[in-house]
Tab-separated table of C-alpha atoms in Angstrom:
chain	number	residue	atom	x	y	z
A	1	UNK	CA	0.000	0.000	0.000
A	2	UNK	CA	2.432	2.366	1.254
A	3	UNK	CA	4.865	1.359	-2.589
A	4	UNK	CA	1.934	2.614	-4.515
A	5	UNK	CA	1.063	5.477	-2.279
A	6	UNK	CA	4.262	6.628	-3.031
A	7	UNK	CA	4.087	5.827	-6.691
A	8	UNK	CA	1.396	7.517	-7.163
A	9	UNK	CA	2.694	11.190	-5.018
A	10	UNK	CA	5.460	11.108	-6.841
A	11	UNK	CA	3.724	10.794	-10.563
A	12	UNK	CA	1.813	13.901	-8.591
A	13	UNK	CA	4.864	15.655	-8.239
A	14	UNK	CA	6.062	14.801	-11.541
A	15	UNK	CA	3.016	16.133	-13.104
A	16	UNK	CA	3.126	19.497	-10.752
A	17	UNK	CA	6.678	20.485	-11.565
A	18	UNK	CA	6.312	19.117	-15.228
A	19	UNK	CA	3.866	21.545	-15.660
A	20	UNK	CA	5.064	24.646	-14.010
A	21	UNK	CA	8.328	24.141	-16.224
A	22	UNK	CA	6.253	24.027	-19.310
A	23	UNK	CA	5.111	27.288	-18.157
A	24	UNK	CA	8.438	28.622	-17.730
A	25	UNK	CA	9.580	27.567	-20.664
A	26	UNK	CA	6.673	29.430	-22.819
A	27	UNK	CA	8.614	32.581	-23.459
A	28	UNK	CA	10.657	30.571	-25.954
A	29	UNK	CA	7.557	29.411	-27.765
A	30	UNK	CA	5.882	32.581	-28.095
A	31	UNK	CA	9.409	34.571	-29.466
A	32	UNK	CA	9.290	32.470	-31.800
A	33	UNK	CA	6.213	33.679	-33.042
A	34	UNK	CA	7.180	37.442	-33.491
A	35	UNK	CA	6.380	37.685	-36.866
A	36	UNK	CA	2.861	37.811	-36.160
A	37	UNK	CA	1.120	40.506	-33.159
A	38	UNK	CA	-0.057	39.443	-29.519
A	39	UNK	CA	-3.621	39.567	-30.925
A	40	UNK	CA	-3.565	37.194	-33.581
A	41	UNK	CA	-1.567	34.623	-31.652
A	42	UNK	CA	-4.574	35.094	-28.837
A	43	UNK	CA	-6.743	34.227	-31.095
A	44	UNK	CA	-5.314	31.514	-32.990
A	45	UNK	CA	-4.968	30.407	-28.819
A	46	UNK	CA	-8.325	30.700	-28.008
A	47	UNK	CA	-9.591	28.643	-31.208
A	48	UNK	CA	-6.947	26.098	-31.281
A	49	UNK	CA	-7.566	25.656	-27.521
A	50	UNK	CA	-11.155	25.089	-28.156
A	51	UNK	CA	-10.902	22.639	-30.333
A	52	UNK	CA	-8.102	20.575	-28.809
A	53	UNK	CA	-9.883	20.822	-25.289
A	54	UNK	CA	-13.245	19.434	-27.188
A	55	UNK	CA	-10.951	16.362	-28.508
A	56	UNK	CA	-9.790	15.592	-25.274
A	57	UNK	CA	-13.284	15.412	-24.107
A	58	UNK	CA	-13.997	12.897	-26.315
A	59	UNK	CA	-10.843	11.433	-26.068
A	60	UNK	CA	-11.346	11.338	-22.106
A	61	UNK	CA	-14.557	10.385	-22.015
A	62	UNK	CA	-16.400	13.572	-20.451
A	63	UNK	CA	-18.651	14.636	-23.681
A	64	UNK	CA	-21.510	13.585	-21.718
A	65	UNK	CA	-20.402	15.944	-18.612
A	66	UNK	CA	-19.553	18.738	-20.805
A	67	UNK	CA	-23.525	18.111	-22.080
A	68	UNK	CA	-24.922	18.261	-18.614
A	69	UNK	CA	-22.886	21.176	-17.415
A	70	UNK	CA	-23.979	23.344	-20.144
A	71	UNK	CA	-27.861	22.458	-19.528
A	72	UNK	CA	-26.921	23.524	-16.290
A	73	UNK	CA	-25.405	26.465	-16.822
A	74	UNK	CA	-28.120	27.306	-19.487
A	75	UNK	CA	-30.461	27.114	-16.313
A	76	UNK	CA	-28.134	29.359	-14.057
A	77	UNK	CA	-27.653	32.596	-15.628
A	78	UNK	CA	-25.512	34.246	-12.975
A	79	UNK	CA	-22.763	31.288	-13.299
A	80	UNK	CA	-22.902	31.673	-16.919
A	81	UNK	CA	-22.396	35.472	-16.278
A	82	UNK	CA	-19.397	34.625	-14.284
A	83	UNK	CA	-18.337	31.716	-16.529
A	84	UNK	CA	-18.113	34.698	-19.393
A	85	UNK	CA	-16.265	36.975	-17.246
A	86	UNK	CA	-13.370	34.220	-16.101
A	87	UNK	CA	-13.201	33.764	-20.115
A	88	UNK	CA	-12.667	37.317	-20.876
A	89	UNK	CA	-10.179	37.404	-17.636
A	90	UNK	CA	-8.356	34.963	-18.742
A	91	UNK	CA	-8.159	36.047	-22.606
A	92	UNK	CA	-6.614	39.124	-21.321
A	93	UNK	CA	-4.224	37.499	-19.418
A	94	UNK	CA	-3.205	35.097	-22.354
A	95	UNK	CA	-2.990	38.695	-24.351
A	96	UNK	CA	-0.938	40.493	-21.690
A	97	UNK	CA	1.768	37.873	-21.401
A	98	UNK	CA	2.177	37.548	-25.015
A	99	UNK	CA	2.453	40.735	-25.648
A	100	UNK	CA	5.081	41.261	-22.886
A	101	UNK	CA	7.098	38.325	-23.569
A	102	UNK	CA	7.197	40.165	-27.784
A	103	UNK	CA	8.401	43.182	-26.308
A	104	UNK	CA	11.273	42.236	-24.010
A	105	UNK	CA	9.206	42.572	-21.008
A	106	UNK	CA	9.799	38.680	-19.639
A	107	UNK	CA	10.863	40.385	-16.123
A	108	UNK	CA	7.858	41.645	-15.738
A	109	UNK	CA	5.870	38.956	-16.006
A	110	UNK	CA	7.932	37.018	-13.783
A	111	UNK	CA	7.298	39.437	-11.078
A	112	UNK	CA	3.294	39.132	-12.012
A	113	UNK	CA	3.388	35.534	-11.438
A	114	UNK	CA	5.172	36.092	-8.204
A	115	UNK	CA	2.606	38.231	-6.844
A	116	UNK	CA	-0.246	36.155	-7.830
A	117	UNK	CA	-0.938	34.023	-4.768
A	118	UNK	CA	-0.465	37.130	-2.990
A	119	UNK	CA	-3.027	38.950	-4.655
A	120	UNK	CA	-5.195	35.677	-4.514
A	121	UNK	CA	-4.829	35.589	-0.758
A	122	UNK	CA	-5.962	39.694	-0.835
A	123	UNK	CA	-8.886	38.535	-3.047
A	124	UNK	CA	-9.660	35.868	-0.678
A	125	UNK	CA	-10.024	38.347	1.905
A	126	UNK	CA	-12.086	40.698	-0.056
A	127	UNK	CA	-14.514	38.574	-1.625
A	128	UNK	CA	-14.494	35.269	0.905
A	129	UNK	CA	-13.718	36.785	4.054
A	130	UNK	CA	-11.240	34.660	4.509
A	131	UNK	CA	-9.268	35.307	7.790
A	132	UNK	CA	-5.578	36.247	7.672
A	133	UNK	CA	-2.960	35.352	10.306
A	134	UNK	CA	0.063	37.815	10.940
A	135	UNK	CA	2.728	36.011	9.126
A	136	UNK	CA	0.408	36.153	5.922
A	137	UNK	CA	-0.196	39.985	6.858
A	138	UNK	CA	3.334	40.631	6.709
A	139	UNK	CA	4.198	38.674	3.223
A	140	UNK	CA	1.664	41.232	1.403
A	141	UNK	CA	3.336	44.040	2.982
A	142	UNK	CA	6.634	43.228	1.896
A	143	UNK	CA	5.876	42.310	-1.520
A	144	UNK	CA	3.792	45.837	-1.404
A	145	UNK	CA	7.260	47.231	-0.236
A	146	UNK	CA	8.624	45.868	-3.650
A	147	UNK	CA	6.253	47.170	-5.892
A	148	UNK	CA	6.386	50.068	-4.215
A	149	UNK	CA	10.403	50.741	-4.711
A	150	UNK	CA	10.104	49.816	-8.386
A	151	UNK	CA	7.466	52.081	-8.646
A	152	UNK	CA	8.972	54.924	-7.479
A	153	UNK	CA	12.570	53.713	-8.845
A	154	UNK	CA	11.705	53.487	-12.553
A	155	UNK	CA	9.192	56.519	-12.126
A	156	UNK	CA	6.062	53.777	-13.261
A	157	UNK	CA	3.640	51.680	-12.315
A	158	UNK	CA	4.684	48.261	-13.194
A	159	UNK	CA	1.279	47.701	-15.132
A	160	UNK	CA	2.153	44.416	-16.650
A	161	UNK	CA	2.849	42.930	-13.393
A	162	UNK	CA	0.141	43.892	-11.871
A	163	UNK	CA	-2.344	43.306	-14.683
A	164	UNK	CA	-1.282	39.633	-14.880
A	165	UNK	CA	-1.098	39.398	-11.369
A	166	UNK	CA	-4.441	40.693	-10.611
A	167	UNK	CA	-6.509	39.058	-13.826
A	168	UNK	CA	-4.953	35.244	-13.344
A	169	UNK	CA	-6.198	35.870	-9.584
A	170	UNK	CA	-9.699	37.374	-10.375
A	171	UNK	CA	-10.024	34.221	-12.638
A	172	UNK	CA	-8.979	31.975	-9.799
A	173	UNK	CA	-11.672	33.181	-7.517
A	174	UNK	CA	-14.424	33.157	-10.136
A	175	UNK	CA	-13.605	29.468	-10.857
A	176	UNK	CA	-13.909	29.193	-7.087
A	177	UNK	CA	-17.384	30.278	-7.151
A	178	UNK	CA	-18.560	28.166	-10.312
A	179	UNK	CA	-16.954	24.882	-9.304
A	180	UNK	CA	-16.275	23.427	-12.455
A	181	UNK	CA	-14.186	20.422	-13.866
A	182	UNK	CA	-11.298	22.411	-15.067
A	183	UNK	CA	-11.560	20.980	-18.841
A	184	UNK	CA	-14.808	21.141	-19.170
A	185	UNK	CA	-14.797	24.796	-17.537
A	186	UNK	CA	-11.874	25.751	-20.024
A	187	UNK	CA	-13.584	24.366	-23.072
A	188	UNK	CA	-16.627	26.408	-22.213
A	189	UNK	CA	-14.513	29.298	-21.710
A	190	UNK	CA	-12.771	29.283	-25.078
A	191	UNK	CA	-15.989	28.347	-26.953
A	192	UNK	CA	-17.727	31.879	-25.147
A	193	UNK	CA	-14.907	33.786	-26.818
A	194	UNK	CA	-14.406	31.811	-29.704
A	195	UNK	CA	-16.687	34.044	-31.727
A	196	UNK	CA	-14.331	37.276	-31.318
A	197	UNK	CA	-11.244	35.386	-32.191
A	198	UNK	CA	-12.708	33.595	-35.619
A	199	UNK	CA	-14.051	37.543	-36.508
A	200	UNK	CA	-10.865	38.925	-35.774
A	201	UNK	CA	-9.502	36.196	-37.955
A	202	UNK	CA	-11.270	36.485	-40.818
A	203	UNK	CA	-10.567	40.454	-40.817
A	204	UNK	CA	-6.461	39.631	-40.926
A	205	UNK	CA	-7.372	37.820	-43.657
A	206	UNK	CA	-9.638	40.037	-45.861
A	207	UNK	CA	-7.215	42.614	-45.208
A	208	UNK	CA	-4.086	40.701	-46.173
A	209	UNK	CA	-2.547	40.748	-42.917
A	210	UNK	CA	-3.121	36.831	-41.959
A	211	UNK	CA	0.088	35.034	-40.972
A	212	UNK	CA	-1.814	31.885	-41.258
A	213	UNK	CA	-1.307	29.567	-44.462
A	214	UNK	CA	1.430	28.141	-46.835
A	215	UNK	CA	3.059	31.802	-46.929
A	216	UNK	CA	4.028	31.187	-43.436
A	217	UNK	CA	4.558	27.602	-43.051
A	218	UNK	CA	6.395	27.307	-39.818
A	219	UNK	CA	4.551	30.468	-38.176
A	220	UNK	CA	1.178	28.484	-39.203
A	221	UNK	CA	2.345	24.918	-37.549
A	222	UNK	CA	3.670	27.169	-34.418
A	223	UNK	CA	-0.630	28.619	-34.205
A	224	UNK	CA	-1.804	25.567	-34.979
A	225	UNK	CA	0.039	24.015	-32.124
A	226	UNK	CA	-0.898	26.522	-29.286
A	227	UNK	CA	-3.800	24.414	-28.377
A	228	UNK	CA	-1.732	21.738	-27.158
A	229	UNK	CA	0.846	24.024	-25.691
A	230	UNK	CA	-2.450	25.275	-23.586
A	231	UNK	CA	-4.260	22.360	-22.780
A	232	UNK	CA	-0.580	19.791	-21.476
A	233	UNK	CA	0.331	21.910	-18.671
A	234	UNK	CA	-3.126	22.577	-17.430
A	235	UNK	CA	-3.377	18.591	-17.797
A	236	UNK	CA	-0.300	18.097	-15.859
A	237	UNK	CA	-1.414	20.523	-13.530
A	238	UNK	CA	-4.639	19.060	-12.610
A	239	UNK	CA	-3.668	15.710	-11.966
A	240	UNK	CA	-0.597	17.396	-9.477
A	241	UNK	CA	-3.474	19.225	-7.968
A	242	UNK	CA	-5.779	16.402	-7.622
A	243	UNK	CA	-2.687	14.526	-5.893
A	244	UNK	CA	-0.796	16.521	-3.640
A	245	UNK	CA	-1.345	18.774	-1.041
A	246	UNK	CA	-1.779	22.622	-1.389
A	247	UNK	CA	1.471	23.537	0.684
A	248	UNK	CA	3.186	20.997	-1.811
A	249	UNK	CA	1.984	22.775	-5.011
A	250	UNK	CA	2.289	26.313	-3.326
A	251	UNK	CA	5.958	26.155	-3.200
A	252	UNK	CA	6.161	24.410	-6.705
A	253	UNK	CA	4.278	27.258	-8.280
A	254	UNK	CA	7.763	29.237	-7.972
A	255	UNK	CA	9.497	27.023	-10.428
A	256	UNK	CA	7.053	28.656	-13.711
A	257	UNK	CA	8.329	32.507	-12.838
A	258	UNK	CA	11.918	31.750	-11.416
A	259	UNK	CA	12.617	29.993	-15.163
A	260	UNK	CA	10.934	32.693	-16.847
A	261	UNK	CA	13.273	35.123	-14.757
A	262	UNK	CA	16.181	33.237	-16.192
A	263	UNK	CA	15.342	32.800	-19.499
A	264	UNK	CA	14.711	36.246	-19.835
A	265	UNK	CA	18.009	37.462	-18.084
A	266	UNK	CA	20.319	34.793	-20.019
A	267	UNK	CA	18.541	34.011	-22.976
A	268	UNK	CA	16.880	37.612	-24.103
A	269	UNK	CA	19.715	39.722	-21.615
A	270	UNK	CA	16.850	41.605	-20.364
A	271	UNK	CA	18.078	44.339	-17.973
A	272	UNK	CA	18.389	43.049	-13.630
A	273	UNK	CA	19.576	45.805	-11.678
A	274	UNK	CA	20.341	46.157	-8.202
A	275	UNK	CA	17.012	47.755	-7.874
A	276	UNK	CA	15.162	44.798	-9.107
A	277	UNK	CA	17.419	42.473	-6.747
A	278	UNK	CA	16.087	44.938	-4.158
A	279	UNK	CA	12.386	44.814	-5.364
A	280	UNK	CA	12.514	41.107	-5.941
A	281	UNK	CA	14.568	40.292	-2.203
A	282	UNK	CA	11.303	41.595	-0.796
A	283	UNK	CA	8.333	39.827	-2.968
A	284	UNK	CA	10.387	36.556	-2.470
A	285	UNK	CA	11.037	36.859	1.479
A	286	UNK	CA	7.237	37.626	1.072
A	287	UNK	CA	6.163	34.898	-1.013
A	288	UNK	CA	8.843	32.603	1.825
A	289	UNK	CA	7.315	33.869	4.735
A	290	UNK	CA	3.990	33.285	2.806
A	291	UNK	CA	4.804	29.942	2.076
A	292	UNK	CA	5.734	28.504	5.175
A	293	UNK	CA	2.584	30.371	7.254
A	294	UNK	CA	0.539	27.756	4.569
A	295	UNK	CA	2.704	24.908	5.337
A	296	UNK	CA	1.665	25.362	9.160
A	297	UNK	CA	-1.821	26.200	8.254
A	298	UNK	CA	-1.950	22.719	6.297
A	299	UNK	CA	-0.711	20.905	9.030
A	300	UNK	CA	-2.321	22.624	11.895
A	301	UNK	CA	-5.223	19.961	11.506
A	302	UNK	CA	-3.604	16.760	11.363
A	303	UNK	CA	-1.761	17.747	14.311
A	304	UNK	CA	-4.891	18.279	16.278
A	305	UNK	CA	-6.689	14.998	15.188
């Protein structure tokens, strides 16, 4: 019992980390898709997403849950309401990152991706009343502190941060309230926006603009493929999820923005200055002191049992 309990955390944890590097890793994919602009490659993402994530509920069995949830959700009009709102959050998130990632602004989103279970704990304050205990108070005021410097450092508001930050945690709590299965939920969500992106689409190509087709041969296999780019990690991710505990996958979730910090320090030689080093020292002893109040939050049960 105990060989296949252990078998089966650490296909978990294989999963978890497998997909946070895939994560960290998508900078390279989406540089090499320059030649065409942040919009377009949304919404070759959003259709080639929809129709992978339909396959795989075939291919996975779960057509007939993806029929019953919509009859549902034709029946509840709010969670539709907020089902279309996590879609459009998380198109503008997809749109964000690409277009920061184009535009030698990797650094950025690393810091975004920092912050988000930050802002997610804020959120869960706001919105679920959730109760926070000191240690937790103190890692959002440090990684406030951060912001904070850069802000008044570089003489702006690190927007991108904070916009990816902010939506990706927004769209957390909304899928929070719905309580979806996440490939059903995301196969909904890219079929409510799928109408914008085929429009768009079609405009690029009456206008001549279109980087999809035998003109572009390698730019059109790169689109075609950002479906499955999309839907493996979020796979991956779901069965580490499903496995391991929170506190497990909360310190995990580092690996996707610390690789992304790399990559776009080695690979891209995007600026680091002492005053990011500064900025950064105090989100991460945030997101540390953050991490271990979960930890003893997780355990604080079993201990008592």
């Amino acid at each position: 019992m105990n060989t296949m309990q252990d078998k089966n955390i650490r296909s978990g944890a294989a999963a978890a980390i497998g997909s946070y590097v895939l994560w960290g890793i998508l900078p390279l994919y989406w540089k090499f898709l320059q030649e065409a602009s942040a919009y377009e490659i949304l919404a070759h993402r959003i259709c080639w997403s929809f129709v992978f994530m339909l396959g795989l509920l075939f291919f996975m069995k779960k057509i007939a849950n993806f029929k019953q949830t919509t009859k549902i959700l034709w029946q509840d009009k709010k969670r539709t309401f907020l089902l279309f709102l996590a879609a459009l959050l998380i198109s503008v998130n997809w749109f964000v990152y690409i277009w920061a990632v184009n535009h030698a602004r990797i650094l950025e989103t690393s810091i975004g991706y920092y912050m988000n279970p930050l802002v997610s704990v804020f959120l869960g304050m706001i919105i679920f009343k959730e109760k926070l205990n000191f240690w937790k108070k103190v890692s959002l005021f440090l990684a406030g502190i951060g912001i904070l410097n850069m802000t008044i450092q570089f003489g702006t508001v690190p927007w991108i941060s904070l916009l990816l930050a902010s939506s990706f945690a927004f769209y957390g709590a909304l899928k929070k309230m719905i309580q979806l299965d996440p490939i059903v939920s995301i196969t909904l969500e890219t079929f409510m926006v799928l109408p914008l992106a085929m429009v768009y689409l079609l405009y690029l190509v009456g206008i001549g603009e279109s980087h999809f087709g035998f003109a572009y041969p390698h730019v059109t296999l790169l689109l075609l493929s950002t479906g499955v780019v999309t839907a493996i990690p979020l796979l991956l991710f779901s069965k580490g999820a499903n496995i391991l505990p929170l506190n497990v996958m909360g310190f995990f979730q580092y690996l996707s923005p610390s690789i992304s910090l790399c990559i776009g320090v080695t690979v891209f030689h995007e600026a680091f200055s002492f005053i990011h080093l500064f900025s950064f020292g105090f989100i991460w002893l945030g997101l540390l002191i953050f991490s271990f109040s979960e930890r003893a939050t997780f355990r604080q049960p079993s201990s008592c049992s």
